[in-house]
mmCIF file of C-alpha atoms in Angstrom:
data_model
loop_
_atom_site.group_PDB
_atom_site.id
_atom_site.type_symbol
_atom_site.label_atom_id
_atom_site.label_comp_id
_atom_site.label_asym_id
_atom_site.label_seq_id
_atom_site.Cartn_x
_atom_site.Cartn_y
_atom_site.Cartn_z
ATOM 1 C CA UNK A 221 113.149 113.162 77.798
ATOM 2 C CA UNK A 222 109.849 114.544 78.483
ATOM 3 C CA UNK A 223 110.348 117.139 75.447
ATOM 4 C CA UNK A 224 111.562 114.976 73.292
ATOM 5 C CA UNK A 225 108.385 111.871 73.306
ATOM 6 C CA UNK A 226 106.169 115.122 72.714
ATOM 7 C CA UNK A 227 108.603 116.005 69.285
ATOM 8 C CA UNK A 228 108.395 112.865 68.532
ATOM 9 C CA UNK A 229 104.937 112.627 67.878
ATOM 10 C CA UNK A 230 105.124 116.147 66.584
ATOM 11 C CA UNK A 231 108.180 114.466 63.645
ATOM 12 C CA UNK A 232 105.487 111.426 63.176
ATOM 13 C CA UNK A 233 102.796 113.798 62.499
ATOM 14 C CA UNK A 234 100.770 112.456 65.678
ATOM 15 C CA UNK A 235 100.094 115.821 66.804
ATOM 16 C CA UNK A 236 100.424 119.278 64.697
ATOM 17 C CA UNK A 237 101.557 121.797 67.606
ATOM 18 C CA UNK A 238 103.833 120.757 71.049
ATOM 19 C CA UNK A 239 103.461 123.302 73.488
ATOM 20 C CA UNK A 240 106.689 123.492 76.043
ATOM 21 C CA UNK A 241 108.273 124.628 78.984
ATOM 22 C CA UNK A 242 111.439 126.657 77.509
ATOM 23 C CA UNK A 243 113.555 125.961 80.137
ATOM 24 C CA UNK A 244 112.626 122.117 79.706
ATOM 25 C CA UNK A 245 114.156 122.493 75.910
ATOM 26 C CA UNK A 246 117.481 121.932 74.243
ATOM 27 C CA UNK A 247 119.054 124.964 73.195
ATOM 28 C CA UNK A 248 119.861 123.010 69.901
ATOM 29 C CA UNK A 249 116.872 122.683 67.901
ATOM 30 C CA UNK A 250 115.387 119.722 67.187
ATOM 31 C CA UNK A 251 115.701 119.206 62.968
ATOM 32 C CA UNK A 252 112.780 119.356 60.897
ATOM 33 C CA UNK A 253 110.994 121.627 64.159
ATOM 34 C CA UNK A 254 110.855 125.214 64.777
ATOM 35 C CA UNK A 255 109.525 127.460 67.904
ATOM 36 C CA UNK A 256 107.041 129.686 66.159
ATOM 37 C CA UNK A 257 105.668 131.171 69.061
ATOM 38 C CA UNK A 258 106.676 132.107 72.656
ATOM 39 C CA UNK A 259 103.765 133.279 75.113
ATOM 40 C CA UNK A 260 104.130 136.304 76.888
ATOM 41 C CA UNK A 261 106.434 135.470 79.860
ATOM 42 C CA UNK A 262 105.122 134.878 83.162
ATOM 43 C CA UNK A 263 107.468 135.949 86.076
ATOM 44 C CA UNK A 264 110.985 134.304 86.081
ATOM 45 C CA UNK A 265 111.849 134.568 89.547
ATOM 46 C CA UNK A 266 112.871 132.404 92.044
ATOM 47 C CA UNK A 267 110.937 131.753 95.367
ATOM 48 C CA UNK A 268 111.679 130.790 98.905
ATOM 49 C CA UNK A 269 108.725 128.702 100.160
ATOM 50 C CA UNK A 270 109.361 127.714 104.039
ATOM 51 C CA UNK A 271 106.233 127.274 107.138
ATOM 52 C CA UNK A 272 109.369 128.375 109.729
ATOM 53 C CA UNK A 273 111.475 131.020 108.372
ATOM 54 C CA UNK A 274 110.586 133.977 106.405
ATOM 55 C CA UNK A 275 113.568 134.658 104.407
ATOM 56 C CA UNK A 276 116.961 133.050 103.037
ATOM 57 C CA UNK A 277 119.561 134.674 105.525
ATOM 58 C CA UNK A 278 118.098 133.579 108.820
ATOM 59 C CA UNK A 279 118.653 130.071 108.177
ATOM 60 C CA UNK A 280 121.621 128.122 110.044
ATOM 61 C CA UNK A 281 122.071 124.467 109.475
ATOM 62 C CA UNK A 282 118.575 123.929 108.117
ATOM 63 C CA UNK A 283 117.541 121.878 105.212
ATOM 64 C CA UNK A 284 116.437 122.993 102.021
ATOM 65 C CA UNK A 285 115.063 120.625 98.836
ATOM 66 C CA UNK A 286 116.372 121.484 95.705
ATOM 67 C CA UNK A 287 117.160 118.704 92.566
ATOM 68 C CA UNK A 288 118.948 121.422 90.383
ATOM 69 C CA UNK A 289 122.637 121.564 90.690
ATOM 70 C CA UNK A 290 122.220 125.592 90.051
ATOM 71 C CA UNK A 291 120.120 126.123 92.667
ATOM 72 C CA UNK A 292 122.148 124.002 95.068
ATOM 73 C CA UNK A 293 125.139 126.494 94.211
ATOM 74 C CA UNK A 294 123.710 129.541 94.233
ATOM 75 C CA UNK A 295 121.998 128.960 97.372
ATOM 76 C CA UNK A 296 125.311 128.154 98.817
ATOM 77 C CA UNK A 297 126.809 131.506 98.254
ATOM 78 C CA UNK A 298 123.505 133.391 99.831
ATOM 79 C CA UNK A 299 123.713 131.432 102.499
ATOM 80 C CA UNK A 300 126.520 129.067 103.998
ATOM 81 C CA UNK A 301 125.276 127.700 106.685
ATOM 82 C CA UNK A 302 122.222 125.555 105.182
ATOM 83 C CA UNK A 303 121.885 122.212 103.610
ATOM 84 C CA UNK A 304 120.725 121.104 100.576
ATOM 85 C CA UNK A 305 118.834 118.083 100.314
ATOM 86 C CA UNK A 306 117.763 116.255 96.510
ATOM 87 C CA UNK A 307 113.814 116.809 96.054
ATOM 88 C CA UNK A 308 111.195 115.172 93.988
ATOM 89 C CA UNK A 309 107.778 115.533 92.830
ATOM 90 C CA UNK A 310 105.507 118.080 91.755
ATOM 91 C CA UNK A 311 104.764 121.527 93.002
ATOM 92 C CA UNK A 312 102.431 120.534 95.435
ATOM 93 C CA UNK A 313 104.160 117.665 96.696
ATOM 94 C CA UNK A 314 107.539 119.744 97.419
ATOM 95 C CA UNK A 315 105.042 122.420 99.210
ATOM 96 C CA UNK A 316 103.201 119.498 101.020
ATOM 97 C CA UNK A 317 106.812 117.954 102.240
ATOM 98 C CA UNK A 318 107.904 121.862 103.611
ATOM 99 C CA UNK A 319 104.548 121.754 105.240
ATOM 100 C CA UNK A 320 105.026 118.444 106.837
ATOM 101 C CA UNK A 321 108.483 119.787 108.386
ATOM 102 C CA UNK A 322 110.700 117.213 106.146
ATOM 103 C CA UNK A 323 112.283 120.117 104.680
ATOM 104 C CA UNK A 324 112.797 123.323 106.130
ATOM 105 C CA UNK A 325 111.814 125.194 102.452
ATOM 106 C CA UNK A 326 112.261 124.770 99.018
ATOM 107 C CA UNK A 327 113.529 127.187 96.078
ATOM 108 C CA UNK A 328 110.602 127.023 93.350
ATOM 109 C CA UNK A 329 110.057 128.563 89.711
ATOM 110 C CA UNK A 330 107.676 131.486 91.329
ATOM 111 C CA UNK A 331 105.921 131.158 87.262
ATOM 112 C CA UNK A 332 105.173 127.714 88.659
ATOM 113 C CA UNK A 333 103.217 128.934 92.023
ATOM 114 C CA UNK A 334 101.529 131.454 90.176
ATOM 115 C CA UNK A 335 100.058 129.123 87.342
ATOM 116 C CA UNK A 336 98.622 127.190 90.062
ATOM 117 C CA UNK A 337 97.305 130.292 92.166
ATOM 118 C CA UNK A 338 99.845 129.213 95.102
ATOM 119 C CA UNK A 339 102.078 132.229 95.365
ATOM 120 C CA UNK A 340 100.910 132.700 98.823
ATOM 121 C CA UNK A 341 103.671 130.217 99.645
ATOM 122 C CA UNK A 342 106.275 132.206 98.846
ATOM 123 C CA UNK A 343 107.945 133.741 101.880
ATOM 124 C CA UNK A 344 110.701 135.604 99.768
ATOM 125 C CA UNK A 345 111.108 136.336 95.842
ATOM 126 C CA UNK A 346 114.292 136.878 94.521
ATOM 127 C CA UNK A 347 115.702 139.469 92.056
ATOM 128 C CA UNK A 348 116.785 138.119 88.829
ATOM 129 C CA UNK A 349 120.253 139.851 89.959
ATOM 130 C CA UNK A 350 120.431 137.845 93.040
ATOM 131 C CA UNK A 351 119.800 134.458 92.223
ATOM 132 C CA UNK A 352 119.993 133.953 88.686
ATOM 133 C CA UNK A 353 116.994 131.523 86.924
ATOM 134 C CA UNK A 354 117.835 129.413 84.537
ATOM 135 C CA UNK A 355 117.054 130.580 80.894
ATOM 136 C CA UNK A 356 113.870 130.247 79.728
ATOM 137 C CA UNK A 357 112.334 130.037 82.951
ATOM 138 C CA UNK A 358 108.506 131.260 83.144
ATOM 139 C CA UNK A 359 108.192 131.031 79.477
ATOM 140 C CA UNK A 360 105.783 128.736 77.311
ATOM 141 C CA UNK A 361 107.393 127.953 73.650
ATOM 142 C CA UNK A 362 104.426 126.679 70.536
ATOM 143 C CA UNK A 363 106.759 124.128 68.297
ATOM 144 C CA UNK A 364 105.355 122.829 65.051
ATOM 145 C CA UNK A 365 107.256 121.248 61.986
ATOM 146 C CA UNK A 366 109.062 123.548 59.933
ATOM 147 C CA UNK A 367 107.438 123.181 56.780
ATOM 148 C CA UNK A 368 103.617 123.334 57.794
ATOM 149 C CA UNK A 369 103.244 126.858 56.715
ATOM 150 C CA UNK A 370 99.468 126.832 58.061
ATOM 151 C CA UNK A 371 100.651 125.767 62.078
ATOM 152 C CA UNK A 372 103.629 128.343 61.355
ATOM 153 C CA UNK A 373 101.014 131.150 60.310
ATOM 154 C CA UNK A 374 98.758 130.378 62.773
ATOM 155 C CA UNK A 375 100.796 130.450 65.600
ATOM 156 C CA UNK A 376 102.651 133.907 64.775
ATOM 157 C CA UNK A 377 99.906 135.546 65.620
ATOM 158 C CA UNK A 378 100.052 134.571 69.372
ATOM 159 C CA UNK A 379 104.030 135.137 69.958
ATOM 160 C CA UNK A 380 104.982 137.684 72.206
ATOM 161 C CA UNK A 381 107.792 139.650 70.352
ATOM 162 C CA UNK A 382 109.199 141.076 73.689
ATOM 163 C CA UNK A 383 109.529 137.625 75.444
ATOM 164 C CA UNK A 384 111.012 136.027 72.091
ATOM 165 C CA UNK A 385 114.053 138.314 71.861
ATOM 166 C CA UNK A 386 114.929 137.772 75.634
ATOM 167 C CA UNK A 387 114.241 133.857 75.144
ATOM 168 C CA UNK A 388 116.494 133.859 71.866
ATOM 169 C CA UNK A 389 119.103 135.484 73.599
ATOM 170 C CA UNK A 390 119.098 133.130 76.736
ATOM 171 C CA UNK A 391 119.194 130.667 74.315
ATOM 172 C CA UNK A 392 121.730 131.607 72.026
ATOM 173 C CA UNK A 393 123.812 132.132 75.190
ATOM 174 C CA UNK A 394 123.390 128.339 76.308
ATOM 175 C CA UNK A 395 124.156 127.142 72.478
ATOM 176 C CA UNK A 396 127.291 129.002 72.694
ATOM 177 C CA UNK A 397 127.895 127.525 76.558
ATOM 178 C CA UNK A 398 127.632 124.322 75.054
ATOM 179 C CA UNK A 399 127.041 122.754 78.411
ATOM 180 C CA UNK A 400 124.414 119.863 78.819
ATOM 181 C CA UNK A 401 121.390 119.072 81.646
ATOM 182 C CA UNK A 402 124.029 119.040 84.839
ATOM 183 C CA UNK A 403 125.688 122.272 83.746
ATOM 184 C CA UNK A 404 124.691 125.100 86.798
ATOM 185 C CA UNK A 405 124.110 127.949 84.785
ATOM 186 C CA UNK A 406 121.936 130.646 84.990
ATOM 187 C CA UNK A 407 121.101 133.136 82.040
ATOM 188 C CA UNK A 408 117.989 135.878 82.600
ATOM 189 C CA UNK A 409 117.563 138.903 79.997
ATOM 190 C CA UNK A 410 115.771 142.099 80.891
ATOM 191 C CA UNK A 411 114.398 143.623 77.815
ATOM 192 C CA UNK A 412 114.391 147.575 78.528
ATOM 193 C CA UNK A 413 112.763 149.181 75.183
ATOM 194 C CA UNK A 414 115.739 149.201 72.614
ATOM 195 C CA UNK A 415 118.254 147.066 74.839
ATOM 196 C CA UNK A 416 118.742 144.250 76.447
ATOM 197 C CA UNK A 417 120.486 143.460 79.502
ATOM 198 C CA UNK A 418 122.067 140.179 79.615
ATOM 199 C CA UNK A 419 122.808 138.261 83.550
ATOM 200 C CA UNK A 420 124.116 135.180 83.404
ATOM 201 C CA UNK A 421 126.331 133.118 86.264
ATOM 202 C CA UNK A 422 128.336 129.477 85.330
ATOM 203 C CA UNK A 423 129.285 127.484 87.840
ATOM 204 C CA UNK A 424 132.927 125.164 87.127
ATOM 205 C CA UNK A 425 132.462 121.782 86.661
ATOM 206 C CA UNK A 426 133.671 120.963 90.221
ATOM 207 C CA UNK A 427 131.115 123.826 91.533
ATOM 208 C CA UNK A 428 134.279 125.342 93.395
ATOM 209 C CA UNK A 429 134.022 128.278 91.470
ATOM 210 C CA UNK A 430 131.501 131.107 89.841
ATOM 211 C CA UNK A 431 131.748 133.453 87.345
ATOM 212 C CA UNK A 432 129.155 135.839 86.014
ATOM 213 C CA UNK A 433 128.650 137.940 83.222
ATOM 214 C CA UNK A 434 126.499 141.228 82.562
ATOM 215 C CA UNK A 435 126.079 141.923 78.795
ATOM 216 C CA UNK A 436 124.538 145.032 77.321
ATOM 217 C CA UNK A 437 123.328 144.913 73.976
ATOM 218 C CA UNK A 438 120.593 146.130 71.061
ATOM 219 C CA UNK A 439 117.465 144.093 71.469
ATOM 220 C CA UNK A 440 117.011 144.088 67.558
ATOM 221 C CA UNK A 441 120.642 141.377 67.593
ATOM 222 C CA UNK A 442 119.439 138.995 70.762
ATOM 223 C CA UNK A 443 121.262 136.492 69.459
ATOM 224 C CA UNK A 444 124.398 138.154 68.965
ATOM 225 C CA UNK A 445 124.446 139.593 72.787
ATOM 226 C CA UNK A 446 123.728 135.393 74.046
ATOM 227 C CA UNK A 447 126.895 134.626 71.931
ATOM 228 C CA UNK A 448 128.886 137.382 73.142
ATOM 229 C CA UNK A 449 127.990 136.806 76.729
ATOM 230 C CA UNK A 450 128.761 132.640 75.919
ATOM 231 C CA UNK A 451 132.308 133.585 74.513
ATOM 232 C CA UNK A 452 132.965 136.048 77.435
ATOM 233 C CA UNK A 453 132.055 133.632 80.258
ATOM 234 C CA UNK A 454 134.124 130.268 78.319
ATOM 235 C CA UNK A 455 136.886 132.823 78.406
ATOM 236 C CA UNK A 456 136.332 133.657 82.204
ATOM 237 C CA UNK A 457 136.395 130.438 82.968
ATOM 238 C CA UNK A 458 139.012 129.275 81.385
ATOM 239 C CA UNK A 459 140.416 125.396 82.219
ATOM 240 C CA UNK A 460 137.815 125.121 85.093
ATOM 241 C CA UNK A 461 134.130 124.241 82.746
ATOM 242 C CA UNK A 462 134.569 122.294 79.892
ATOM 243 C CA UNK A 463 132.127 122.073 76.622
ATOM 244 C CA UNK A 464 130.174 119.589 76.575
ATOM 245 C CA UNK A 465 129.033 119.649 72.911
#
């Protein structure tokens, strides 16, 4: 909702550039707008912020504030014996509540902590292997309208080609997906010079089940590798996730 007042304005002509979260974003673009930049990505890692413990595993039957779904689910099959409790509020205010003891810790974006010089929180960072982020995740994406060829020239020079072919092929993957804002899904792409290596992890609609995907491809066809690795998890999953769109 929060993306779309800010393309709104963008569609009136209110504003001439909308600068994003990705992960915030539809996959399906908006019409009449285009991403003509993505900033170089910051870290896309998850992070285990807690005052008592100083990693995951040592928990048993503590509680932990989360308000994704994906998060909730993949934190359930590090660790069994925790519970997860619905969070709100901003980075500080989760920290603040962990501090406080009304949560035990919190998963957060560890791009977030970092933008605000608050990494020091972090008891434990995750691989991108281990607990999968959700595409787009520590990325910034410049939107303008598609035909104002000054905005669109202008902001080409400030897009990071290596973060835009990993954040088309998230993308493409979650277009193919075609889940919607409650779908746990995770998608991360490691660019490694001419390839990319594709991680993503679906949860079934009932959360009962997880299936996961690794997809190797050529980073010159990102979209092409999201699409394949869409079509291979739908087909993994069969009757238990259902499109959405």
């Amino acid at each position: 909702l929060f993306c779309k007042e800010i393309e709104d304005k963008l569609i009136k002509k209110e504003i001439d550039i909308a600068v994003h979260s990705l992960k915030d974003m539809d996959s399906i673009e908006t019409k009449g707008l285009v991403i003509q930049a993505y900033l170089k990505r910051n870290d896309s890692r998850e992070s285990f912020v807690s005052k008592k413990f100083k990693n995951l595993s040592e928990l048993n039957n503590a509680k932990i504030g989360s308000s994704s779904r994906r998060r909730e689910l993949q934190l359930k099959l590090l660790n069994k014996n925790i519970k997860v409790e619905n969070i709100r509020g901003n980075i500080d205010t989760r920290i603040k509540k962990v501090e406080t003891g009304e949560y035990d810790g919190v998963i957060l974006a560890l791009a977030g902590l970092k933008m605000l010089k608050l990494e020091k929180f972090a008891k434990e960072i995750f691989s991108v292997k281990d607990f999968i982020p959700t595409a787009g995740q520590g990325i910034i994406a410049v939107q303008c309208r598609e035909d104002d060829e000054d905005a669109k020239k202008i902001l080409k020079k400030i897009n990071h080609n290596e973060t835009e072919t990993c954040a088309l092929a998230e993308r493409s993957f979650l277009k193919t997906l075609g889940g919607d804002c409650d779908t746990a899904v995770g998608c991360a792409a490691i660019l490694n010079k001419d390839n990319i290596e594709l991680n993503a992890q679906l949860f079934s609609d009932d959360g009962k089940k997880v299936f996961n995907v690794v997809k190797l491809g050529k980073s010159n066809q990102p979209q092409l590798l999201g699409k394949l690795a869409g079509e291979e998890i739908l087909k993994k999953s069969k009757n238990s996730f259902a499109k959405k769109r």
